[in-house]
Amino acid sequence: MGRKFPKQTIRDVDLRGKTILLRSDYNVPLTKRGQISDDLRIRASLPTLRYLLEQNCKIIIMSHLGRPKGRDPKLSLKVVADHLSKLLGRPVKLLGDCVGESVRQTVRRAPLGSVLMLENLRFYDEEEADDLVFAKSIQRAVRADYFVQDGFAVAHRAHASTHAISLCVPGLAGLLLEKEYITITKAMSSPKRPLVAIIGGAKVSDKISLIKRLIKKADRILIGGAMSNTFLHCRGVNIGKSVFEPGMEKVVSEIYDLAAAKVGVDNVDKFLVLPVDVAVAKEISKDCCRREVSIDHIKDDDMALDIGSQTIEAFTEILADAKTVIWNGPLGYAEIDNFAIGSARAALAIAQNNEATSIVGGGDTADFILKWDGHDGASFTHVSTGGGASMALMAGKKLPGIESLLDSYGMR
């Protein structure tokens, strides 16, 4: 049998005493005071870092934070370097730049076993432009023996630090990248059945490829969140003032045609499961009361902000019998407790199903699960660090940040 992961990883190469340029994704959420509010991505990177330190490597980490317009002190990676230092139990030195002579001299003088961090890559527009000259400048400054891609959450982007850099120095996969890839692709290619997919969030257009692939792979698809408003609107339901995506009639019709071709016209509504009732309010506010109505009784000034009790019961009953669950997108406006009930009940049904393999996509779904679970997502098989990356991988797309690494031909 061949390997489950198609690229060479840090375990496949002798890295003892090597200089490693490590791409992590430390684009973590910050509070208004500039403190880290969720360190999942930092903690997820620790196994790779610890392995490299066991090999006595000199590690230079690169990452981005936020969307700065040029150099922005508020988006410096210092807060990340300080936090990582505490988690690792050793100093993590933040450099003042990610290119240049000062970086080169600091890296050159650092002993083996050192951990250094380059300043925010997105202080340079060349990063997102996948600029080869910029990538070469990074490599000239650090003189790495190997590039290690461990930032799964950016692996679907062709940026200088994910793609162009691999043209300057041989690229290997880190342990997080390998784990994310294997876990997600296995769940899609050889799931334990029944496979139940939960699709929520806002836009149908962002998830067309994913939905089409899930129609082929899944046994049931549960649709919630603002996405279900779009489906209901396209099916002629009055959704009042609810958020929806206009102009999706042809796309939704195509989705139903694909589902009908798989399960038959008479079984489509059992396969693609839409809400039968919703929780509504007149506006999006923490002070709004939750009022539940059937989808046939949504008033013109109502906003559907969550699935209702009957839908919750139907969804949780399906989830209780699932053997694999893939979840991408909250089922309601989960930032407000009154409208997080559907997502919370779905999370509870999955957590209580001890026989199910559960894969939670990153982004808003992971944020909700980590707050709900209170145990770092331990109630679920896998909470992904990447929203867009996990969705792309589930949809069967190739990720530039993986494709550009060294192939594992002939390796076992």
mmCIF file of C-alpha atoms in Angstrom, residues 40-396:
data_model
loop_
_atom_site.group_PDB
_atom_site.id
_atom_site.type_symbol
_atom_site.label_atom_id
_atom_site.label_comp_id
_atom_site.label_asym_id
_atom_site.label_seq_id
_atom_site.Cartn_x
_atom_site.Cartn_y
_atom_site.Cartn_z
ATOM 1 C CA LEU A 40 -5.902 26.829 18.857
ATOM 2 C CA ARG A 41 -3.614 27.435 15.870
ATOM 3 C CA ILE A 42 -0.603 28.081 18.080
ATOM 4 C CA ARG A 43 -1.167 24.959 20.179
ATOM 5 C CA ALA A 44 -1.763 22.880 17.044
ATOM 6 C CA SER A 45 1.717 23.779 15.811
ATOM 7 C CA LEU A 46 3.517 22.486 18.928
ATOM 8 C CA PRO A 47 4.051 18.842 17.803
ATOM 9 C CA THR A 48 5.963 20.001 14.705
ATOM 10 C CA LEU A 49 8.031 22.485 16.692
ATOM 11 C CA ARG A 50 8.886 19.945 19.363
ATOM 12 C CA TYR A 51 9.895 17.353 16.770
ATOM 13 C CA LEU A 52 12.211 19.845 15.057
ATOM 14 C CA LEU A 53 13.723 20.829 18.400
ATOM 15 C CA GLU A 54 14.362 17.153 19.156
ATOM 16 C CA GLN A 55 16.394 17.139 15.918
ATOM 17 C CA ASN A 56 18.397 20.112 17.253
ATOM 18 C CA CYS A 57 17.224 22.304 14.374
ATOM 19 C CA LYS A 58 17.491 26.055 14.169
ATOM 20 C CA ILE A 59 13.884 27.126 13.529
ATOM 21 C CA ILE A 60 12.800 30.342 11.843
ATOM 22 C CA ILE A 61 9.011 30.703 11.907
ATOM 23 C CA MET A 62 7.113 32.844 9.434
ATOM 24 C CA SER A 63 3.432 33.763 9.648
ATOM 25 C CA HIS A 64 0.970 36.565 9.060
ATOM 26 C CA LEU A 65 -1.525 38.251 11.339
ATOM 27 C CA GLY A 66 -4.625 40.082 10.176
ATOM 28 C CA ARG A 67 -4.833 42.290 7.113
ATOM 29 C CA PRO A 68 -2.423 45.168 7.736
ATOM 30 C CA LYS A 69 -2.065 48.118 5.372
ATOM 31 C CA GLY A 70 1.725 48.305 5.371
ATOM 32 C CA ARG A 71 3.500 48.160 8.727
ATOM 33 C CA ASP A 72 0.968 48.203 11.569
ATOM 34 C CA PRO A 73 2.360 47.867 15.129
ATOM 35 C CA LYS A 74 -1.044 46.620 16.301
ATOM 36 C CA LEU A 75 -0.581 43.564 14.085
ATOM 37 C CA SER A 76 2.979 42.756 15.107
ATOM 38 C CA LEU A 77 3.591 39.073 15.862
ATOM 39 C CA LYS A 78 5.135 39.972 19.250
ATOM 40 C CA VAL A 79 2.022 38.864 21.132
ATOM 41 C CA VAL A 80 2.242 35.503 19.303
ATOM 42 C CA ALA A 81 5.971 35.075 19.940
ATOM 43 C CA ASP A 82 5.467 35.780 23.654
ATOM 44 C CA HIS A 83 2.608 33.296 23.907
ATOM 45 C CA LEU A 84 4.464 30.607 21.966
ATOM 46 C CA SER A 85 7.465 31.103 24.238
ATOM 47 C CA LYS A 86 5.299 30.259 27.257
ATOM 48 C CA LEU A 87 3.819 27.174 25.570
ATOM 49 C CA LEU A 88 7.236 25.872 24.447
ATOM 50 C CA GLY A 89 8.975 26.735 27.691
ATOM 51 C CA ARG A 90 11.842 28.413 25.855
ATOM 52 C CA PRO A 91 12.570 31.825 24.284
ATOM 53 C CA VAL A 92 11.031 32.697 20.933
ATOM 54 C CA LYS A 93 12.860 35.725 19.562
ATOM 55 C CA LEU A 94 10.814 38.034 17.319
ATOM 56 C CA LEU A 95 12.878 39.673 14.596
ATOM 57 C CA GLY A 96 12.113 43.183 13.383
ATOM 58 C CA ASP A 97 11.497 42.156 9.780
ATOM 59 C CA CYS A 98 11.169 39.112 7.529
ATOM 60 C CA VAL A 99 13.882 40.121 5.050
ATOM 61 C CA GLY A 100 17.116 42.093 5.081
ATOM 62 C CA GLU A 101 20.626 42.143 6.503
ATOM 63 C CA SER A 102 19.580 42.507 10.147
ATOM 64 C CA VAL A 103 17.505 39.324 9.877
ATOM 65 C CA ARG A 104 20.379 37.542 8.106
ATOM 66 C CA GLN A 105 22.898 38.428 10.800
ATOM 67 C CA THR A 106 20.590 37.479 13.678
ATOM 68 C CA VAL A 107 19.748 34.115 12.116
ATOM 69 C CA ARG A 108 23.412 33.452 11.294
ATOM 70 C CA ARG A 109 24.509 34.052 14.910
ATOM 71 C CA ALA A 110 21.656 32.045 16.488
ATOM 72 C CA PRO A 111 22.779 28.636 17.804
ATOM 73 C CA LEU A 112 21.171 25.305 16.951
ATOM 74 C CA GLY A 113 18.055 24.724 19.029
ATOM 75 C CA SER A 114 17.025 28.382 18.688
ATOM 76 C CA VAL A 115 13.479 29.442 17.810
ATOM 77 C CA LEU A 116 13.152 32.742 15.966
ATOM 78 C CA MET A 117 10.088 34.355 14.425
ATOM 79 C CA LEU A 118 10.000 36.696 11.431
ATOM 80 C CA GLU A 119 7.770 39.754 11.622
ATOM 81 C CA ASN A 120 4.327 39.754 9.955
ATOM 82 C CA LEU A 121 4.673 38.652 6.311
ATOM 83 C CA ARG A 122 1.709 40.784 5.255
ATOM 84 C CA PHE A 123 3.547 43.984 6.097
ATOM 85 C CA TYR A 124 4.679 43.378 2.483
ATOM 86 C CA ASP A 125 2.163 43.349 -0.402
ATOM 87 C CA GLU A 126 4.492 40.914 -2.185
ATOM 88 C CA GLU A 127 3.416 38.125 0.206
ATOM 89 C CA GLU A 128 -0.132 37.765 -1.111
ATOM 90 C CA ALA A 129 1.110 38.387 -4.669
ATOM 91 C CA ASP A 130 3.147 35.137 -4.527
ATOM 92 C CA ASP A 131 6.173 37.228 -5.470
ATOM 93 C CA LEU A 132 9.210 35.074 -6.234
ATOM 94 C CA VAL A 133 11.660 37.947 -5.621
ATOM 95 C CA PHE A 134 10.177 38.415 -2.135
ATOM 96 C CA ALA A 135 10.424 34.680 -1.450
ATOM 97 C CA LYS A 136 14.056 34.717 -2.554
ATOM 98 C CA SER A 137 14.670 37.647 -0.194
ATOM 99 C CA ILE A 138 13.291 35.633 2.714
ATOM 100 C CA GLN A 139 15.493 32.669 1.834
ATOM 101 C CA ARG A 140 18.586 34.908 1.440
ATOM 102 C CA ALA A 141 17.953 36.251 4.936
ATOM 103 C CA VAL A 142 17.489 32.881 6.661
ATOM 104 C CA ARG A 143 19.614 30.529 4.503
ATOM 105 C CA ALA A 144 17.339 27.569 5.323
ATOM 106 C CA ASP A 145 18.223 23.982 4.443
ATOM 107 C CA TYR A 146 14.530 23.086 4.230
ATOM 108 C CA PHE A 147 11.176 24.860 4.098
ATOM 109 C CA VAL A 148 8.487 23.188 6.222
ATOM 110 C CA GLN A 149 4.840 23.940 5.455
ATOM 111 C CA ASP A 150 2.724 23.502 8.577
ATOM 112 C CA GLY A 151 0.217 26.320 8.103
ATOM 113 C CA PHE A 152 -2.771 24.269 6.964
ATOM 114 C CA ALA A 153 -5.098 27.265 7.193
ATOM 115 C CA VAL A 154 -3.144 29.020 4.393
ATOM 116 C CA ALA A 155 -2.337 25.930 2.312
ATOM 117 C CA HIS A 156 -5.160 26.758 -0.121
ATOM 118 C CA ARG A 157 -3.504 30.097 -0.929
ATOM 119 C CA ALA A 158 -0.714 30.540 -3.481
ATOM 120 C CA HIS A 159 1.284 33.150 -1.552
ATOM 121 C CA ALA A 160 5.008 33.829 -1.424
ATOM 122 C CA SER A 161 5.323 31.979 1.891
ATOM 123 C CA THR A 162 3.269 28.975 0.760
ATOM 124 C CA HIS A 163 4.151 28.558 -2.906
ATOM 125 C CA ALA A 164 6.987 30.752 -4.244
ATOM 126 C CA ILE A 165 9.228 29.886 -1.296
ATOM 127 C CA SER A 166 9.131 26.206 -2.326
ATOM 128 C CA LEU A 167 10.882 27.247 -5.551
ATOM 129 C CA CYS A 168 13.783 28.585 -3.476
ATOM 130 C CA VAL A 169 14.285 25.826 -0.899
ATOM 131 C CA PRO A 170 13.116 22.146 -0.733
ATOM 132 C CA GLY A 171 9.690 21.879 0.882
ATOM 133 C CA LEU A 172 8.474 19.323 3.427
ATOM 134 C CA ALA A 173 5.169 18.932 5.272
ATOM 135 C CA GLY A 174 4.869 19.480 8.993
ATOM 136 C CA LEU A 175 2.932 17.175 11.318
ATOM 137 C CA LEU A 176 -0.154 19.421 11.523
ATOM 138 C CA LEU A 177 -0.444 19.694 7.745
ATOM 139 C CA GLU A 178 -0.102 15.924 7.396
ATOM 140 C CA LYS A 179 -2.693 15.266 10.112
ATOM 141 C CA GLU A 180 -5.245 17.686 8.645
ATOM 142 C CA TYR A 181 -4.837 16.256 5.143
ATOM 143 C CA ILE A 182 -5.111 12.607 6.155
ATOM 144 C CA THR A 183 -8.033 13.115 8.544
ATOM 145 C CA ILE A 184 -10.145 15.149 6.129
ATOM 146 C CA THR A 185 -9.412 13.173 2.948
ATOM 147 C CA LYS A 186 -10.055 9.853 4.713
ATOM 148 C CA ALA A 187 -13.417 11.078 5.990
ATOM 149 C CA MET A 188 -14.370 12.044 2.445
ATOM 150 C CA SER A 189 -12.943 9.068 0.546
ATOM 151 C CA SER A 190 -13.704 6.120 2.868
ATOM 152 C CA PRO A 191 -16.156 7.204 5.565
ATOM 153 C CA LYS A 192 -17.937 4.972 8.004
ATOM 154 C CA ARG A 193 -21.603 5.100 7.062
ATOM 155 C CA PRO A 194 -23.980 6.750 7.303
ATOM 156 C CA LEU A 195 -22.063 9.941 6.500
ATOM 157 C CA VAL A 196 -24.039 13.007 7.562
ATOM 158 C CA ALA A 197 -22.918 16.473 6.465
ATOM 159 C CA ILE A 198 -24.009 19.691 8.165
ATOM 160 C CA ILE A 199 -23.717 22.733 5.929
ATOM 161 C CA GLY A 200 -24.400 26.173 7.360
ATOM 162 C CA GLY A 201 -22.918 29.627 7.144
ATOM 163 C CA ALA A 202 -23.956 32.414 4.823
ATOM 164 C CA LYS A 203 -23.183 31.918 1.136
ATOM 165 C CA VAL A 204 -24.181 29.084 -1.173
ATOM 166 C CA SER A 205 -21.756 30.434 -3.786
ATOM 167 C CA ASP A 206 -18.778 29.880 -1.472
ATOM 168 C CA LYS A 207 -19.688 26.219 -1.025
ATOM 169 C CA ILE A 208 -21.005 25.078 -4.407
ATOM 170 C CA SER A 209 -18.063 22.722 -5.012
ATOM 171 C CA LEU A 210 -18.329 21.312 -1.497
ATOM 172 C CA ILE A 211 -22.085 20.725 -1.734
ATOM 173 C CA LYS A 212 -21.765 19.014 -5.118
ATOM 174 C CA ARG A 213 -19.079 16.680 -3.793
ATOM 175 C CA LEU A 214 -21.098 15.943 -0.653
ATOM 176 C CA ILE A 215 -24.076 14.991 -2.809
ATOM 177 C CA LYS A 216 -21.851 12.249 -4.240
ATOM 178 C CA LYS A 217 -20.361 11.214 -0.900
ATOM 179 C CA ALA A 218 -22.925 11.813 1.871
ATOM 180 C CA ASP A 219 -25.979 9.838 2.959
ATOM 181 C CA ARG A 220 -27.784 12.919 4.356
ATOM 182 C CA ILE A 221 -27.069 16.652 4.119
ATOM 183 C CA LEU A 222 -28.503 18.964 6.778
ATOM 184 C CA ILE A 223 -28.733 22.606 5.689
ATOM 185 C CA GLY A 224 -29.000 25.495 8.156
ATOM 186 C CA GLY A 225 -27.793 29.018 8.800
ATOM 187 C CA ALA A 226 -28.340 31.817 6.291
ATOM 188 C CA MET A 227 -27.669 29.230 3.583
ATOM 189 C CA SER A 228 -30.985 27.542 4.350
ATOM 190 C CA ASN A 229 -32.705 30.936 3.887
ATOM 191 C CA THR A 230 -31.360 31.006 0.329
ATOM 192 C CA PHE A 231 -32.598 27.466 -0.339
ATOM 193 C CA LEU A 232 -36.033 28.247 1.127
ATOM 194 C CA HIS A 233 -36.288 31.485 -0.878
ATOM 195 C CA CYS A 234 -35.430 29.611 -4.085
ATOM 196 C CA ARG A 235 -38.167 27.111 -3.275
ATOM 197 C CA GLY A 236 -40.775 29.857 -3.009
ATOM 198 C CA VAL A 237 -40.907 30.309 0.777
ATOM 199 C CA ASN A 238 -41.437 33.845 2.112
ATOM 200 C CA ILE A 239 -38.370 34.431 4.316
ATOM 201 C CA GLY A 240 -39.251 38.013 5.301
ATOM 202 C CA LYS A 241 -36.179 40.174 6.030
ATOM 203 C CA SER A 242 -33.912 37.156 6.478
ATOM 204 C CA VAL A 243 -30.369 37.301 5.151
ATOM 205 C CA PHE A 244 -30.049 35.294 1.926
ATOM 206 C CA GLU A 245 -27.974 35.218 -1.238
ATOM 207 C CA PRO A 246 -29.894 36.555 -4.268
ATOM 208 C CA GLY A 247 -29.562 35.156 -7.756
ATOM 209 C CA MET A 248 -28.970 31.566 -6.663
ATOM 210 C CA GLU A 249 -32.058 30.007 -8.272
ATOM 211 C CA LYS A 250 -30.153 28.184 -11.034
ATOM 212 C CA VAL A 251 -27.487 26.937 -8.623
ATOM 213 C CA VAL A 252 -30.036 25.608 -6.128
ATOM 214 C CA SER A 253 -32.019 24.007 -8.954
ATOM 215 C CA GLU A 254 -28.856 22.279 -10.173
ATOM 216 C CA ILE A 255 -28.117 21.050 -6.637
ATOM 217 C CA TYR A 256 -31.605 19.537 -6.408
ATOM 218 C CA ASP A 257 -31.237 17.925 -9.841
ATOM 219 C CA LEU A 258 -27.961 16.297 -8.742
ATOM 220 C CA ALA A 259 -29.590 15.066 -5.542
ATOM 221 C CA ALA A 260 -32.598 13.706 -7.441
ATOM 222 C CA ALA A 261 -30.284 11.853 -9.820
ATOM 223 C CA LYS A 262 -28.706 10.164 -6.814
ATOM 224 C CA VAL A 263 -31.661 9.342 -4.557
ATOM 225 C CA GLY A 264 -34.714 9.834 -6.775
ATOM 226 C CA VAL A 265 -37.135 12.777 -6.887
ATOM 227 C CA ASP A 266 -39.338 11.366 -4.130
ATOM 228 C CA ASN A 267 -36.413 11.125 -1.677
ATOM 229 C CA VAL A 268 -34.734 14.474 -2.273
ATOM 230 C CA ASP A 269 -36.243 16.165 0.784
ATOM 231 C CA LYS A 270 -35.060 13.298 2.988
ATOM 232 C CA PHE A 271 -31.562 13.607 1.536
ATOM 233 C CA LEU A 272 -31.251 17.420 1.482
ATOM 234 C CA VAL A 273 -32.873 18.293 4.802
ATOM 235 C CA LEU A 274 -34.044 21.909 5.139
ATOM 236 C CA PRO A 275 -35.562 23.530 8.247
ATOM 237 C CA VAL A 276 -39.297 23.075 8.782
ATOM 238 C CA ASP A 277 -39.335 25.813 11.424
ATOM 239 C CA VAL A 278 -37.052 28.706 12.341
ATOM 240 C CA ALA A 279 -36.298 31.052 15.218
ATOM 241 C CA VAL A 280 -37.039 34.634 14.198
ATOM 242 C CA ALA A 281 -36.589 38.180 15.492
ATOM 243 C CA LYS A 282 -37.278 41.651 14.121
ATOM 244 C CA GLU A 283 -33.578 42.582 14.204
ATOM 245 C CA ILE A 284 -30.179 41.111 15.030
ATOM 246 C CA SER A 285 -29.642 42.070 18.655
ATOM 247 C CA LYS A 286 -28.587 40.402 21.905
ATOM 248 C CA ASP A 287 -31.737 41.821 23.481
ATOM 249 C CA CYS A 288 -34.131 40.221 20.979
ATOM 250 C CA CYS A 289 -36.363 37.415 22.171
ATOM 251 C CA ARG A 290 -36.340 34.084 20.333
ATOM 252 C CA ARG A 291 -39.674 33.365 18.662
ATOM 253 C CA GLU A 292 -40.200 30.161 16.704
ATOM 254 C CA VAL A 293 -42.488 29.788 13.691
ATOM 255 C CA SER A 294 -42.968 27.250 10.936
ATOM 256 C CA ILE A 295 -41.407 28.217 7.615
ATOM 257 C CA ASP A 296 -44.952 28.852 6.272
ATOM 258 C CA HIS A 297 -45.580 31.544 8.891
ATOM 259 C CA ILE A 298 -42.552 33.809 8.545
ATOM 260 C CA LYS A 299 -43.798 37.410 8.548
ATOM 261 C CA ASP A 300 -42.559 40.093 6.170
ATOM 262 C CA ASP A 301 -40.613 41.844 8.946
ATOM 263 C CA ASP A 302 -39.154 38.626 10.479
ATOM 264 C CA MET A 303 -35.520 37.620 10.259
ATOM 265 C CA ALA A 304 -34.776 33.874 10.489
ATOM 266 C CA LEU A 305 -31.718 33.616 12.768
ATOM 267 C CA ASP A 306 -31.655 29.944 13.792
ATOM 268 C CA ILE A 307 -33.332 26.622 13.154
ATOM 269 C CA GLY A 308 -36.431 25.916 15.242
ATOM 270 C CA SER A 309 -37.222 23.167 17.777
ATOM 271 C CA GLN A 310 -38.833 20.745 15.292
ATOM 272 C CA THR A 311 -35.841 21.061 12.964
ATOM 273 C CA ILE A 312 -33.448 20.647 15.901
ATOM 274 C CA GLU A 313 -35.178 17.390 16.839
ATOM 275 C CA ALA A 314 -35.052 16.134 13.246
ATOM 276 C CA PHE A 315 -31.368 17.058 12.883
ATOM 277 C CA THR A 316 -30.308 15.561 16.221
ATOM 278 C CA GLU A 317 -32.157 12.309 15.480
ATOM 279 C CA ILE A 318 -30.241 11.971 12.193
ATOM 280 C CA LEU A 319 -26.928 12.850 13.890
ATOM 281 C CA ALA A 320 -27.485 10.276 16.637
ATOM 282 C CA ASP A 321 -27.336 7.476 14.042
ATOM 283 C CA ALA A 322 -24.414 8.871 12.031
ATOM 284 C CA LYS A 323 -21.068 7.064 11.859
ATOM 285 C CA THR A 324 -19.267 10.008 10.202
ATOM 286 C CA VAL A 325 -20.184 13.687 10.597
ATOM 287 C CA ILE A 326 -18.679 16.533 8.585
ATOM 288 C CA TRP A 327 -19.688 20.009 9.775
ATOM 289 C CA ASN A 328 -19.012 23.236 7.900
ATOM 290 C CA GLY A 329 -20.852 26.374 8.986
ATOM 291 C CA PRO A 330 -22.992 27.271 12.048
ATOM 292 C CA LEU A 331 -26.735 26.572 11.940
ATOM 293 C CA GLY A 332 -27.728 30.051 13.084
ATOM 294 C CA TYR A 333 -26.469 33.434 14.219
ATOM 295 C CA ALA A 334 -24.310 31.729 16.822
ATOM 296 C CA GLU A 335 -22.648 34.943 18.090
ATOM 297 C CA ILE A 336 -25.882 35.572 20.035
ATOM 298 C CA ASP A 337 -26.782 32.941 22.656
ATOM 299 C CA ASN A 338 -30.498 32.996 21.799
ATOM 300 C CA PHE A 339 -29.696 31.998 18.245
ATOM 301 C CA ALA A 340 -26.891 29.541 18.978
ATOM 302 C CA ILE A 341 -29.308 26.906 20.253
ATOM 303 C CA GLY A 342 -29.490 24.960 16.980
ATOM 304 C CA SER A 343 -25.692 24.819 16.686
ATOM 305 C CA ALA A 344 -25.366 23.884 20.365
ATOM 306 C CA ARG A 345 -27.887 21.045 20.118
ATOM 307 C CA ALA A 346 -26.177 19.721 16.986
ATOM 308 C CA ALA A 347 -22.821 19.858 18.796
ATOM 309 C CA LEU A 348 -24.303 17.970 21.749
ATOM 310 C CA ALA A 349 -25.799 15.277 19.490
ATOM 311 C CA ILE A 350 -22.433 14.752 17.818
ATOM 312 C CA ALA A 351 -20.511 14.742 21.107
ATOM 313 C CA GLN A 352 -22.880 12.153 22.584
ATOM 314 C CA ASN A 353 -22.532 9.857 19.564
ATOM 315 C CA ASN A 354 -19.524 7.813 20.650
ATOM 316 C CA GLU A 355 -19.528 5.762 17.448
ATOM 317 C CA ALA A 356 -19.169 8.711 15.088
ATOM 318 C CA THR A 357 -16.022 10.152 13.560
ATOM 319 C CA SER A 358 -16.633 13.909 13.652
ATOM 320 C CA ILE A 359 -14.763 16.443 11.514
ATOM 321 C CA VAL A 360 -15.393 20.106 12.272
ATOM 322 C CA GLY A 361 -14.323 22.581 9.577
ATOM 323 C CA GLY A 362 -12.317 25.577 10.739
ATOM 324 C CA GLY A 363 -13.364 29.228 10.758
ATOM 325 C CA ASP A 364 -16.667 30.151 12.418
ATOM 326 C CA THR A 365 -17.601 26.510 13.057
ATOM 327 C CA ALA A 366 -14.373 25.824 14.940
ATOM 328 C CA ASP A 367 -14.716 29.089 16.875
ATOM 329 C CA PHE A 368 -18.197 28.071 18.007
ATOM 330 C CA ILE A 369 -17.211 24.499 18.878
ATOM 331 C CA LEU A 370 -14.231 25.566 20.979
ATOM 332 C CA LYS A 371 -16.394 27.971 22.986
ATOM 333 C CA TRP A 372 -19.198 25.430 23.336
ATOM 334 C CA ASP A 373 -17.019 22.444 24.183
ATOM 335 C CA GLY A 374 -14.815 24.000 26.837
ATOM 336 C CA HIS A 375 -12.320 21.149 26.403
ATOM 337 C CA ASP A 376 -10.326 22.317 23.398
ATOM 338 C CA GLY A 377 -12.712 20.475 21.109
ATOM 339 C CA ALA A 378 -11.950 17.134 22.772
ATOM 340 C CA SER A 379 -15.570 15.973 22.277
ATOM 341 C CA PHE A 380 -14.911 15.810 18.529
ATOM 342 C CA THR A 381 -12.549 13.646 16.500
ATOM 343 C CA HIS A 382 -10.956 16.571 14.677
ATOM 344 C CA VAL A 383 -11.410 20.342 14.844
ATOM 345 C CA SER A 384 -9.646 21.797 11.826
ATOM 346 C CA THR A 385 -7.435 24.882 12.060
ATOM 347 C CA GLY A 386 -8.390 25.971 8.535
ATOM 348 C CA GLY A 387 -11.802 27.139 7.320
ATOM 349 C CA GLY A 388 -11.195 27.779 3.632
ATOM 350 C CA ALA A 389 -8.492 25.100 3.441
ATOM 351 C CA SER A 390 -10.655 22.388 5.000
ATOM 352 C CA MET A 391 -13.568 23.313 2.727
ATOM 353 C CA ALA A 392 -11.335 23.184 -0.362
ATOM 354 C CA LEU A 393 -9.930 19.814 0.677
ATOM 355 C CA MET A 394 -13.400 18.418 1.388
ATOM 356 C CA ALA A 395 -14.451 19.624 -2.071
ATOM 357 C CA GLY A 396 -11.626 17.584 -3.596
#
